[in-house]
Short mmCIF file of C-alpha atoms and ligand atoms in Angstrom, two decimals:
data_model
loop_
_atom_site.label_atom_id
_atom_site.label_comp_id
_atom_site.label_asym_id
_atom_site.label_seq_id
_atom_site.Cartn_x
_atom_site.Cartn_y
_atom_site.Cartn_z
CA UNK A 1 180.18 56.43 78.91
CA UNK A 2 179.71 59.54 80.89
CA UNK A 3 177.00 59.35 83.98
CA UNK A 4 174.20 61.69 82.35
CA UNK A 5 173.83 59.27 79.57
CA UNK A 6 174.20 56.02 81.48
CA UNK A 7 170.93 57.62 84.02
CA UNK A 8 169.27 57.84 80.47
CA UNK A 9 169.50 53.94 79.86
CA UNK A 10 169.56 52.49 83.23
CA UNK A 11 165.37 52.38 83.09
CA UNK A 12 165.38 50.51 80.27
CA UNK A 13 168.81 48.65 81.23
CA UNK A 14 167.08 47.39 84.63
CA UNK A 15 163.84 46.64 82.60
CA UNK A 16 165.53 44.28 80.45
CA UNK A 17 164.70 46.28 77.19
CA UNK A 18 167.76 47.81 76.05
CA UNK A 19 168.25 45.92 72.91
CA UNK A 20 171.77 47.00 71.43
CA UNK A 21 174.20 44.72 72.79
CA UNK A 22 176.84 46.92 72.54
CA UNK A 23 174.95 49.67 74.35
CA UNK A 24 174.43 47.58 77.08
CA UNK A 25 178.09 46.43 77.55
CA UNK A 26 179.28 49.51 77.98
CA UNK A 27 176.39 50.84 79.80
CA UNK A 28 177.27 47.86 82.41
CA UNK A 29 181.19 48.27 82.41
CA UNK A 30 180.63 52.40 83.26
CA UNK A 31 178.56 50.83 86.34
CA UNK A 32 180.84 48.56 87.52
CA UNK A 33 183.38 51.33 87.16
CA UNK A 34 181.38 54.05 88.66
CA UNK A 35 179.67 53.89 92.19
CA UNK A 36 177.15 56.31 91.79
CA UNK A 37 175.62 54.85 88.82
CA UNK A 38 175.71 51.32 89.86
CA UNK A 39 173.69 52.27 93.02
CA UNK A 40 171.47 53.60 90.42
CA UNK A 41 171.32 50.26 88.83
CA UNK A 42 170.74 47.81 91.33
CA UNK A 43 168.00 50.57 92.81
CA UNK A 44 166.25 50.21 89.34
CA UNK A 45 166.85 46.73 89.14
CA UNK A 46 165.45 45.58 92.55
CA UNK A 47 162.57 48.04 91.73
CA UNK A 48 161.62 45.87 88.54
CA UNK A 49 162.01 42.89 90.80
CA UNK A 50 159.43 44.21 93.71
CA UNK A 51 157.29 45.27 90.59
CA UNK A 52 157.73 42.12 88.86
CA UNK A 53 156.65 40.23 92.25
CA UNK A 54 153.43 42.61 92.80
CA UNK A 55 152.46 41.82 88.54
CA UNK A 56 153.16 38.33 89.54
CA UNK A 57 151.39 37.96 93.50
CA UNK A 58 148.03 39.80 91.55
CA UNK A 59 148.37 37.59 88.27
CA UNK A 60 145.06 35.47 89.27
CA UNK A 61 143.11 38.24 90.50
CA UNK A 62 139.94 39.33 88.47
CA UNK A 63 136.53 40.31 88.50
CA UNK A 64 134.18 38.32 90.71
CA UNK A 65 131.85 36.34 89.07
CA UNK A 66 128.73 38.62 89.84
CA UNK A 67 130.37 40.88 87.57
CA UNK A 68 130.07 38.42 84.20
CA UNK A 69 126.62 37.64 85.27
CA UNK A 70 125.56 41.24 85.21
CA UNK A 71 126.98 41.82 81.97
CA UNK A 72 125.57 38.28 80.28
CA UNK A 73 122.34 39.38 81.67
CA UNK A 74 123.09 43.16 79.39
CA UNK A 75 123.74 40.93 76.44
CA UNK A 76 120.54 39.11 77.16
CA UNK A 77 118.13 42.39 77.47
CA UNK A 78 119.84 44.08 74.40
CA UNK A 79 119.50 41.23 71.91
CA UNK A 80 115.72 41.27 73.49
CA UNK A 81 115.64 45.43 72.68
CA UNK A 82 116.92 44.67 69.02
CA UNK A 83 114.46 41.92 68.45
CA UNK A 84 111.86 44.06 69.61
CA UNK A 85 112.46 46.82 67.29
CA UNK A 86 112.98 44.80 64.20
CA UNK A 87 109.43 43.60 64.94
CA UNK A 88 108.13 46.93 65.82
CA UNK A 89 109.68 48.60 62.29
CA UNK A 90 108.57 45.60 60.24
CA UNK A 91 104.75 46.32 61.79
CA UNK A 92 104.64 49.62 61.79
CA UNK A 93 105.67 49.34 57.78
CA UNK A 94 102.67 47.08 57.68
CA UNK A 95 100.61 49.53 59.42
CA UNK A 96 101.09 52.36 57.39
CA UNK A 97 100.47 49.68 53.85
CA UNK A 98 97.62 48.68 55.16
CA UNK A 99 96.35 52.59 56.17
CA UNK A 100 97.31 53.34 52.54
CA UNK A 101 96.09 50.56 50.83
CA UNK A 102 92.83 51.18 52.71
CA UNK A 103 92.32 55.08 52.04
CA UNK A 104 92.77 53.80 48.39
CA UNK A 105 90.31 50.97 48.81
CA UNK A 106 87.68 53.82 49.84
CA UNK A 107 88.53 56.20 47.53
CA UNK A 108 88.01 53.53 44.54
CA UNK A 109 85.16 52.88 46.15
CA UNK A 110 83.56 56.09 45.84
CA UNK A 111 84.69 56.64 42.42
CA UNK A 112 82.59 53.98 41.47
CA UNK A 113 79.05 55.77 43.00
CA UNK A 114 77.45 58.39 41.75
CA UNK A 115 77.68 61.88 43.94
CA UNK A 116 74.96 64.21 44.21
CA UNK A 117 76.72 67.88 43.84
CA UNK A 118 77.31 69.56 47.44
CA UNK A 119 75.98 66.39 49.39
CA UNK A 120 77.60 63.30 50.92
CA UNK A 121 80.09 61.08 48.85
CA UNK A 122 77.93 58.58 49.95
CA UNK A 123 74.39 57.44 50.39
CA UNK A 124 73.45 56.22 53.81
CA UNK A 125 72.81 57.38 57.24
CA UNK A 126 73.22 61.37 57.83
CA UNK A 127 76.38 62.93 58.07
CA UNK A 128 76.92 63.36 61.47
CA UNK A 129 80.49 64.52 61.00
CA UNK A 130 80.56 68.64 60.26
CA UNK A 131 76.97 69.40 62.16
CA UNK A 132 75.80 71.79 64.69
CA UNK A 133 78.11 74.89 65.52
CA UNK A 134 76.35 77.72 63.22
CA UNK A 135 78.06 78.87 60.03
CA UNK A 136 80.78 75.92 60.22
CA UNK A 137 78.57 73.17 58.69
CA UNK A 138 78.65 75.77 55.84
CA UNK A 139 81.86 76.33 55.58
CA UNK A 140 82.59 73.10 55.96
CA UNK A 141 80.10 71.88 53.04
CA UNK A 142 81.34 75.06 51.14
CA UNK A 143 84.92 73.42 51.26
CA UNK A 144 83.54 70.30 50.20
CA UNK A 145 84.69 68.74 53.22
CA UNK A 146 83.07 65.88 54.08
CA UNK A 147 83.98 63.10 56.69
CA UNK A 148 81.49 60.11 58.14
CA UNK A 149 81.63 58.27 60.72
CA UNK A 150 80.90 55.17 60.86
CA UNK A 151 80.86 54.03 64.71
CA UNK A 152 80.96 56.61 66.91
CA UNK A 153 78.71 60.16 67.27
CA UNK A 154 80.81 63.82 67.38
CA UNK A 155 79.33 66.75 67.32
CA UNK A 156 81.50 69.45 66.92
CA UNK A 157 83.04 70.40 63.65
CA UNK A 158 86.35 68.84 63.11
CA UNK A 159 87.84 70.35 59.93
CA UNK A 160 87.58 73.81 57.94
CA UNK A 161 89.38 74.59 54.95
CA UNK A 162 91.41 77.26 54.52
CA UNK A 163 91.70 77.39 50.47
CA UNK A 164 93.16 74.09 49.74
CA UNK A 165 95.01 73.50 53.44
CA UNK A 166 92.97 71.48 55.72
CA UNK A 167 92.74 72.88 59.57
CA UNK A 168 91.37 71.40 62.70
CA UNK A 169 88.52 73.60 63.88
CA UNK A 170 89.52 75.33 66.70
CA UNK A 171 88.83 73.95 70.39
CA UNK A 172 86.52 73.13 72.26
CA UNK A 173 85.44 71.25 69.02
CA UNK A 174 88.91 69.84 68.54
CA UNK A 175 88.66 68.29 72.07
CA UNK A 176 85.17 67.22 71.39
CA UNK A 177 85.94 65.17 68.45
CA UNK A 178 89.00 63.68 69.59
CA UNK A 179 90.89 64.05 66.33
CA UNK A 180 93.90 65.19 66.09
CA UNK A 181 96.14 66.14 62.66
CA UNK A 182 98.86 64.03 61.63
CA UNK A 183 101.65 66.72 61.09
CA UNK A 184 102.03 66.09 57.01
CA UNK A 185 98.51 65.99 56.88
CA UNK A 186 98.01 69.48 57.84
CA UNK A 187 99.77 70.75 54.99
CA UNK A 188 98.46 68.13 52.48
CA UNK A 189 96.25 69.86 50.35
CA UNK A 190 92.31 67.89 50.45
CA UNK A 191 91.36 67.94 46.86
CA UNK A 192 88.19 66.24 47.68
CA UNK A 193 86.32 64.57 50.18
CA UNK A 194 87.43 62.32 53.53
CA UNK A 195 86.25 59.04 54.64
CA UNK A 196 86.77 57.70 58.19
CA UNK A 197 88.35 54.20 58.08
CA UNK A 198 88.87 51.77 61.33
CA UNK A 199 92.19 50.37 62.27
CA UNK A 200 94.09 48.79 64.87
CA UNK A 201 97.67 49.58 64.85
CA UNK A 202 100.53 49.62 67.07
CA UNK A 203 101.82 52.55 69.08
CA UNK A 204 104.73 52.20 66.98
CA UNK A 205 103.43 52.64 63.80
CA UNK A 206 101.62 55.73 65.41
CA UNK A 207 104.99 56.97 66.70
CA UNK A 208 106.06 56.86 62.83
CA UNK A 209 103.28 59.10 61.77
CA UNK A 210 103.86 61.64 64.07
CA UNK A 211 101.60 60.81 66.41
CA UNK A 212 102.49 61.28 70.57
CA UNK A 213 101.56 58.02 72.47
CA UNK A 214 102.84 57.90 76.09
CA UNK A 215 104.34 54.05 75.27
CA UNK A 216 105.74 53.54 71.42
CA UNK A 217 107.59 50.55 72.70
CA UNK A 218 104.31 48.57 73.73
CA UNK A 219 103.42 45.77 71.61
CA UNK A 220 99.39 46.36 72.37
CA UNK A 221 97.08 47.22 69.17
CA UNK A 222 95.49 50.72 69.48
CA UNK A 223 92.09 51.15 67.53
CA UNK A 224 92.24 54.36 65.77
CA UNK A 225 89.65 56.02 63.41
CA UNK A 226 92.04 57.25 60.69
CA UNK A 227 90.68 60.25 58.60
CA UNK A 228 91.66 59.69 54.98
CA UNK A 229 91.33 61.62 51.81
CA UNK A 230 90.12 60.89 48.84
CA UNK A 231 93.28 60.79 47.57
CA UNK A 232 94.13 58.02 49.87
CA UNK A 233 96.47 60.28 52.37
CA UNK A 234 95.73 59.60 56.00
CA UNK A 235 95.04 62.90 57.86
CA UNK A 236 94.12 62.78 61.06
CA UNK A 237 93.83 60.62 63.68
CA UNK A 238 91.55 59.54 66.60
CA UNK A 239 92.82 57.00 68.95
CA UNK A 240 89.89 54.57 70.35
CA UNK A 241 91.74 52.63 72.75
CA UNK A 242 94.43 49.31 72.91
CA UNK A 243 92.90 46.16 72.23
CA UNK A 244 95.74 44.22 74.17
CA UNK A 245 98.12 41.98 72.59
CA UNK B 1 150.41 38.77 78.03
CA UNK B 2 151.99 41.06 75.04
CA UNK B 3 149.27 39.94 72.18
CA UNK B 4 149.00 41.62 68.81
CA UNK B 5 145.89 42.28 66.71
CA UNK B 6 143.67 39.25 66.76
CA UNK B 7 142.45 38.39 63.86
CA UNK B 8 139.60 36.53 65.86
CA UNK B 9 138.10 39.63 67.42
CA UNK B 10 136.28 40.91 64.02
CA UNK B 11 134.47 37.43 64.47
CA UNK B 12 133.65 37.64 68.23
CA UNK B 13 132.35 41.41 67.75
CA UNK B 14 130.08 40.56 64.93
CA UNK B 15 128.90 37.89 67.23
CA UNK B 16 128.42 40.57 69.92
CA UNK B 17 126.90 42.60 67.49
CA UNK B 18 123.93 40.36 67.01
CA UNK B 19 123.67 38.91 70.55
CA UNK B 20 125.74 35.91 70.66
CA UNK B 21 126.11 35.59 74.67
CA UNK B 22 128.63 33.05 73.72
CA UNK B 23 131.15 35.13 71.65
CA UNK B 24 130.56 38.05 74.96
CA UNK B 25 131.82 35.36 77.50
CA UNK B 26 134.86 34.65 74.94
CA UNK B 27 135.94 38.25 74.84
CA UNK B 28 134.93 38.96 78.43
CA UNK B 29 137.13 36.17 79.72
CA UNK B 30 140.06 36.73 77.90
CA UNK B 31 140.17 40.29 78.88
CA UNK B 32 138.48 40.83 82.14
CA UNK B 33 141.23 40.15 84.58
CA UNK B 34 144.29 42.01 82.93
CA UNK B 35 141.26 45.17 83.20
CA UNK B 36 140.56 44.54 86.41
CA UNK B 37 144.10 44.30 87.27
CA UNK B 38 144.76 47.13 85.41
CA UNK B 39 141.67 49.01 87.65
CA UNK B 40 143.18 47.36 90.88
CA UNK B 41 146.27 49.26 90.40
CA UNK B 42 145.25 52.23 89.41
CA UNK B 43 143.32 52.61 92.50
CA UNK B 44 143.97 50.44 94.73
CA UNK B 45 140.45 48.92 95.67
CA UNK B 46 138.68 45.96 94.32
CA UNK B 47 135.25 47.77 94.56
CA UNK B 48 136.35 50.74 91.87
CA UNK B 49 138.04 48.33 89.88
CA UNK B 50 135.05 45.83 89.80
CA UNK B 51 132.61 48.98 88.76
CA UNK B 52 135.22 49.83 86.16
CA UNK B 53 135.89 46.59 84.37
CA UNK B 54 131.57 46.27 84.92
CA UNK B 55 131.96 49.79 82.78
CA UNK B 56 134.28 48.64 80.02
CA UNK B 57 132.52 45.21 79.11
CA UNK B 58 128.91 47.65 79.26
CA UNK B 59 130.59 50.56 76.62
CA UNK B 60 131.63 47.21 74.57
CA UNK B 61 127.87 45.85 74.78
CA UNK B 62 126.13 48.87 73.69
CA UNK B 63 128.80 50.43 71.36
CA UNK B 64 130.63 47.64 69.68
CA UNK B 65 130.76 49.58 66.66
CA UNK B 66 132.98 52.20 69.09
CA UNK B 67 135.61 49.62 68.22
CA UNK B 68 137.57 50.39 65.40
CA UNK B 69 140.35 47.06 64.52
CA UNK B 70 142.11 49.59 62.46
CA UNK B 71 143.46 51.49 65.73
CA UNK B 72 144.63 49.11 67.78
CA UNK B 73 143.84 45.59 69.43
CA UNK B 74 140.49 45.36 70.88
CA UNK B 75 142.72 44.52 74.20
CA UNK B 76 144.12 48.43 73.48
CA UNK B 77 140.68 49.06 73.06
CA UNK B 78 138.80 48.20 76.41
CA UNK B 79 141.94 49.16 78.52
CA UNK B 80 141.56 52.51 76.85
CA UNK B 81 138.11 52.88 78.06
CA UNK B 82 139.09 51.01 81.91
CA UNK B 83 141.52 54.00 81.44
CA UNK B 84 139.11 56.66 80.96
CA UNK B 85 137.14 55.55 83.46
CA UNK B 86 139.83 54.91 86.32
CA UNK B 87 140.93 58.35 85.53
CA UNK B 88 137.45 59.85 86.03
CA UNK B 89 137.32 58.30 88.91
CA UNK B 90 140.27 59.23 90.59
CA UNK B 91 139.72 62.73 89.45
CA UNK B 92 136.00 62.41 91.42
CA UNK B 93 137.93 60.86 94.31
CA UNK B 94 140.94 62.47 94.74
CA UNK B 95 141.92 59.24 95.58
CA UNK B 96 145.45 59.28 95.72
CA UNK B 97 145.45 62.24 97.61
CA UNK B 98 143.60 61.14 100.10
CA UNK B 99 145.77 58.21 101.43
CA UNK B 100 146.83 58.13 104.42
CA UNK B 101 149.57 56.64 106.22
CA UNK B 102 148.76 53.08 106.27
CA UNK B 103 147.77 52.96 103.01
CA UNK B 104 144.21 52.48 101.16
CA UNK B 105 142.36 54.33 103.35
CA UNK B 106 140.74 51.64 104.72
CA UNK B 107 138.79 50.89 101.99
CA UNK B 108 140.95 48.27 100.53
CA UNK B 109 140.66 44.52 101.67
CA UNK B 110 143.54 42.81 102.78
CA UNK B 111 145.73 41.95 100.44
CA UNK B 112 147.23 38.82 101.82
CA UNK B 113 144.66 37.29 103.97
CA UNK B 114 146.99 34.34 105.01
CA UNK B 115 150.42 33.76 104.65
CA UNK B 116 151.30 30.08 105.28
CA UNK B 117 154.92 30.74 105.20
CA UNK B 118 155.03 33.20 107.61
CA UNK B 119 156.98 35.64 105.02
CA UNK B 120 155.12 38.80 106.29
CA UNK B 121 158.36 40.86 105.58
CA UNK B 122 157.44 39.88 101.50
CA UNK B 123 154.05 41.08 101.81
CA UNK B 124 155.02 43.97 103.79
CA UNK B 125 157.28 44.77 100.97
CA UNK B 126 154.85 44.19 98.34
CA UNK B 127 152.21 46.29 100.24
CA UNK B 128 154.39 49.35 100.36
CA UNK B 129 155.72 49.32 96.78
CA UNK B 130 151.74 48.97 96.10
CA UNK B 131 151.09 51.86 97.90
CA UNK B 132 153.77 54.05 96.45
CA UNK B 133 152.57 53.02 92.88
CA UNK B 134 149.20 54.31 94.21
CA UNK B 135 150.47 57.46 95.43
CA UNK B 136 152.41 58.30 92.29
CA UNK B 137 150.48 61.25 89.87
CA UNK B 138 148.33 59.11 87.94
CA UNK B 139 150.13 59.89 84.50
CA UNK B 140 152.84 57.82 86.33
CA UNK B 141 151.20 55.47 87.88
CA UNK B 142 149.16 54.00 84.82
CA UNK B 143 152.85 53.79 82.91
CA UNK B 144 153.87 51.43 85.39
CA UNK B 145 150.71 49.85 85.77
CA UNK B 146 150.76 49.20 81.79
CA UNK B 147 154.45 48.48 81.30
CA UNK B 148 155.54 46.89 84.55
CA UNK B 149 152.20 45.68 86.31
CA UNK B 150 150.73 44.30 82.95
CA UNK B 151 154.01 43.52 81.24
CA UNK B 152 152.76 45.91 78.11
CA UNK B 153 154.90 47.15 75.18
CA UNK B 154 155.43 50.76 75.03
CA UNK B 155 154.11 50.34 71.55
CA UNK B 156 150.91 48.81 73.20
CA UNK B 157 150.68 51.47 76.36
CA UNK B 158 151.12 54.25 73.66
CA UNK B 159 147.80 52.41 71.59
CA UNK B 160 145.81 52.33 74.95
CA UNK B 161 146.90 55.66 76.64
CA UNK B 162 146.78 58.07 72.81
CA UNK B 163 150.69 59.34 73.03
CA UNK B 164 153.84 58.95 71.52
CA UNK B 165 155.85 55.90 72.71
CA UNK B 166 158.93 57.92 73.73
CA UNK B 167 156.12 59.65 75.90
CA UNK B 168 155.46 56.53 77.38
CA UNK B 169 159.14 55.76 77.85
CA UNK B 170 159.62 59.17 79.04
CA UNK B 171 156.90 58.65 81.79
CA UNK B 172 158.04 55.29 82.93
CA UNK B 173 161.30 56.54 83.41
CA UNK B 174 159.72 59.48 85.57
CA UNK B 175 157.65 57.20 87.83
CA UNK B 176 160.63 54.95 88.50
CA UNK B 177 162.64 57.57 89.82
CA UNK B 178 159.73 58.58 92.13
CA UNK B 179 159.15 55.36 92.84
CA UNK B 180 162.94 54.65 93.44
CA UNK B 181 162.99 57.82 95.82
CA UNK B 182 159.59 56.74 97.95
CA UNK B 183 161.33 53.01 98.04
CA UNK B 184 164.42 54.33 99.46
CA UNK B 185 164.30 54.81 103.10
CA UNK B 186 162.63 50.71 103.00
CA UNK B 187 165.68 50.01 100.76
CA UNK B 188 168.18 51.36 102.96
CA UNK B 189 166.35 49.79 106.20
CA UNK B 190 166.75 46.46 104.60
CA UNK B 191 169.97 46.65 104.03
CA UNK B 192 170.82 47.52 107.64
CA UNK B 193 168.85 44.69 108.81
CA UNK B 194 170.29 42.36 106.65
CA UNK B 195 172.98 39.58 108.01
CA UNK B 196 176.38 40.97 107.26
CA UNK B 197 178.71 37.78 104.90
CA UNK B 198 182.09 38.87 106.49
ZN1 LIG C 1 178.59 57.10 86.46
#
């Protein structure tokens, strides 16, 4: 065996891992032969033994203990997150059923009473919705636009109609009335009137539709009036405030 | 040490998956101290090596799905990321770099706090082949830290580091002949000092 290829194997001949007997034979007689390469091989060979004693003297070390509670205490707050948003998908889904199933509710509703032409879907207290600002009550009438609502006073417009597109007024009525478009709503065309319908949702179910609320993780109820069409499609929203838990 | 793919990890990750704190403690104490280990070598301080295997065990808790059984053992696995992160790490540090003469820059605890035999010149040996493993290139050092330190197959140090195993034979071969050449003057000082037979 010449000395170039016996430096080749003596790594793997002090390691232990040189399989081929043969191999190793005559690697073994050329270093028993040849001083050079058996200093090579007992320097490789008491290397794997220092190395072998380090692997060995650190066998038992390992993390400290603070380490496994730190990560059991990860496992704890992530199967916590999860939980949390299964709930929060499963009640937003709700949400957004019961919105629809209510803006259909209304609009069966009003199918069922007679409406006088160019005058509120229905009969009650004045229309407080699309009053005061000159030429907009109009316009809004014009685009047979017409919202109620039921709790709370506005006064400023809220909606115009640009042929069949519905558009927030501009401000300071938008900040007046509170509203504010869902973002499919906008483009939805409004083949009829709107009603205002009162719900409580979840932040969630807001964050779904579009809507910004500074905590979509938060479990609270918001009260929101919830303009829907007469086609049953929510289009804006006006958040009233959380209810708590 | 050497273990091939377990079949019992697709179970304990599914567990993981869906919160099962007991099927985390399995995994994490199987694996934790051959990754700390693994850390401790690479850099030579139990601090580093207890925010890296903290690191591994986290990626595993958030990503488990980062785990894929058909490239490797899930052992390959979180030794690949302890790897990643060691080596960012010592490229922040410039760790190995930075040692100085006695070793560890003072940052490292005592290895050997007592020694009830008295054999300080086996610690002292021990201590200086630890610190030239730490101040090999760190290409070399985590060969011998995988193959030699851990008692890895090349096939497995190939899995956890992405090469070819003759790349990993290759580079084990390399750091032992640094390694032989920083060990040498302590070598031939031993052998002086040793008790002559004739
Ligand atoms: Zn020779």
């Amino acid at each position: 065996m010449e000395c170039d290829f016996f430096s080749i194997l003596v790594c793997e001949l002090a390691r232990g891992q040189l399989a081929d007997a043969g191999l190793k034979r005559r690697a073994l007689e050329h270093a028993s032969q040849c001083s050079e390469c058996g200093r090579q091989l007992s320097e490789a060979q008491e290397l794997s033994a220092s190395l072998s004693e380090l692997g060995a003297a650190d066998s038992n070390e390992q993390a400290p203990a603070r380490v496994e509670a730190a990560l059991v205490g990860c496992v704890r707050e992530q199967r916590r997150a999860r939980r949390a948003q299964r709930r929060r998908v499963w009640l937003a889904a709700a949400a957004v059923v019961a919105i629809v199933a209510g803006g259909l509710a209304v609009r069966l509703f009003r199918q069922s009473l007679p409406v006088p032409h160019n005058s509120p879907a229905v009969a009650g207290p004045s229309i407080p919705a699309l009053t005061s600002r000159s030429g907009q009550v109009e316009e809004a009438q014009r685009a047979n636009l017409t919202v109620f609502q039921p709790r709370h006073r506005f006064a400023a417009p809220l909606f115009t109609k640009e042929g069949s597109k519905l558009r927030l007024a501009t401000a300071p009525a938008q900040q007046d009335s509170g509203f504010i478009l869902l973002p499919y709503g906008e483009d939805a065309p409004l083949p009829g009137g709107a009603q205002i319908v009162h719900v409580a949702v979840t932040p969630a179910a807001l964050a779904m539709m579009g809507v910004a609320v500074p905590d979509a993780a938060s479990e609270a109820y918001i009260e929101a009036d919830v303009v829907v069409g007469d086609d049953g499609m929510a289009r804006a929203i006006r958040l009233a405030g959380y209810s708590g838990q | 040490m050497k273990r091939e793919l377990d079949p019992g990890d697709g179970d304990l990750l599914r567990g993981l998956r869906d919160g099962d704190e007991e099927c985390f403690l399995r995994i994490y104490r199987l694996h934790q101290g051959a990754v700390f280990r693994f850390a401790l070598h690479m850099m030579g301080n139990r601090s580093a090596a207890e925010d890296t295997t903290q690191e591994v065990f986290m990626e595993l808790i958030r990503n488990p799905a980062r785990y894929d059984p058909a490239r490797g053992s899930l052992r390959s696995f979180l030794f690949g990321v302890g790897r990643n992160c060691v080596m960012r790490m010592i490229e922040r540090e410039q760790r190995w770099s930075d040692l100085d003469d006695d070793g560890f820059n003072g940052s490292r605890e005592p290895r050997v706090a007592a020694d009830p035999a008295g054999d300080m010149e086996r610690s002292d040996r021990m201590e200086r082949v630890r610190k030239a493993v730490l101040t090999l290139p760190p290409v070399y050092r985590e060969a011998v830290a995988l193959c030699d330190l851990n008692e890895m197959s090349y096939a497995e140090a190939a899995e956890v580091l992405g090469c070819a195993v003759g790349t990993v034979r290759s580079r084990l071969h390399r750091a032992r002949s640094l390694l032989a050449e920083k060990l040498r003057p302590l070598r031939e000082c031993n052998s002086r000092s040793a008790p002559r037979e004739d």
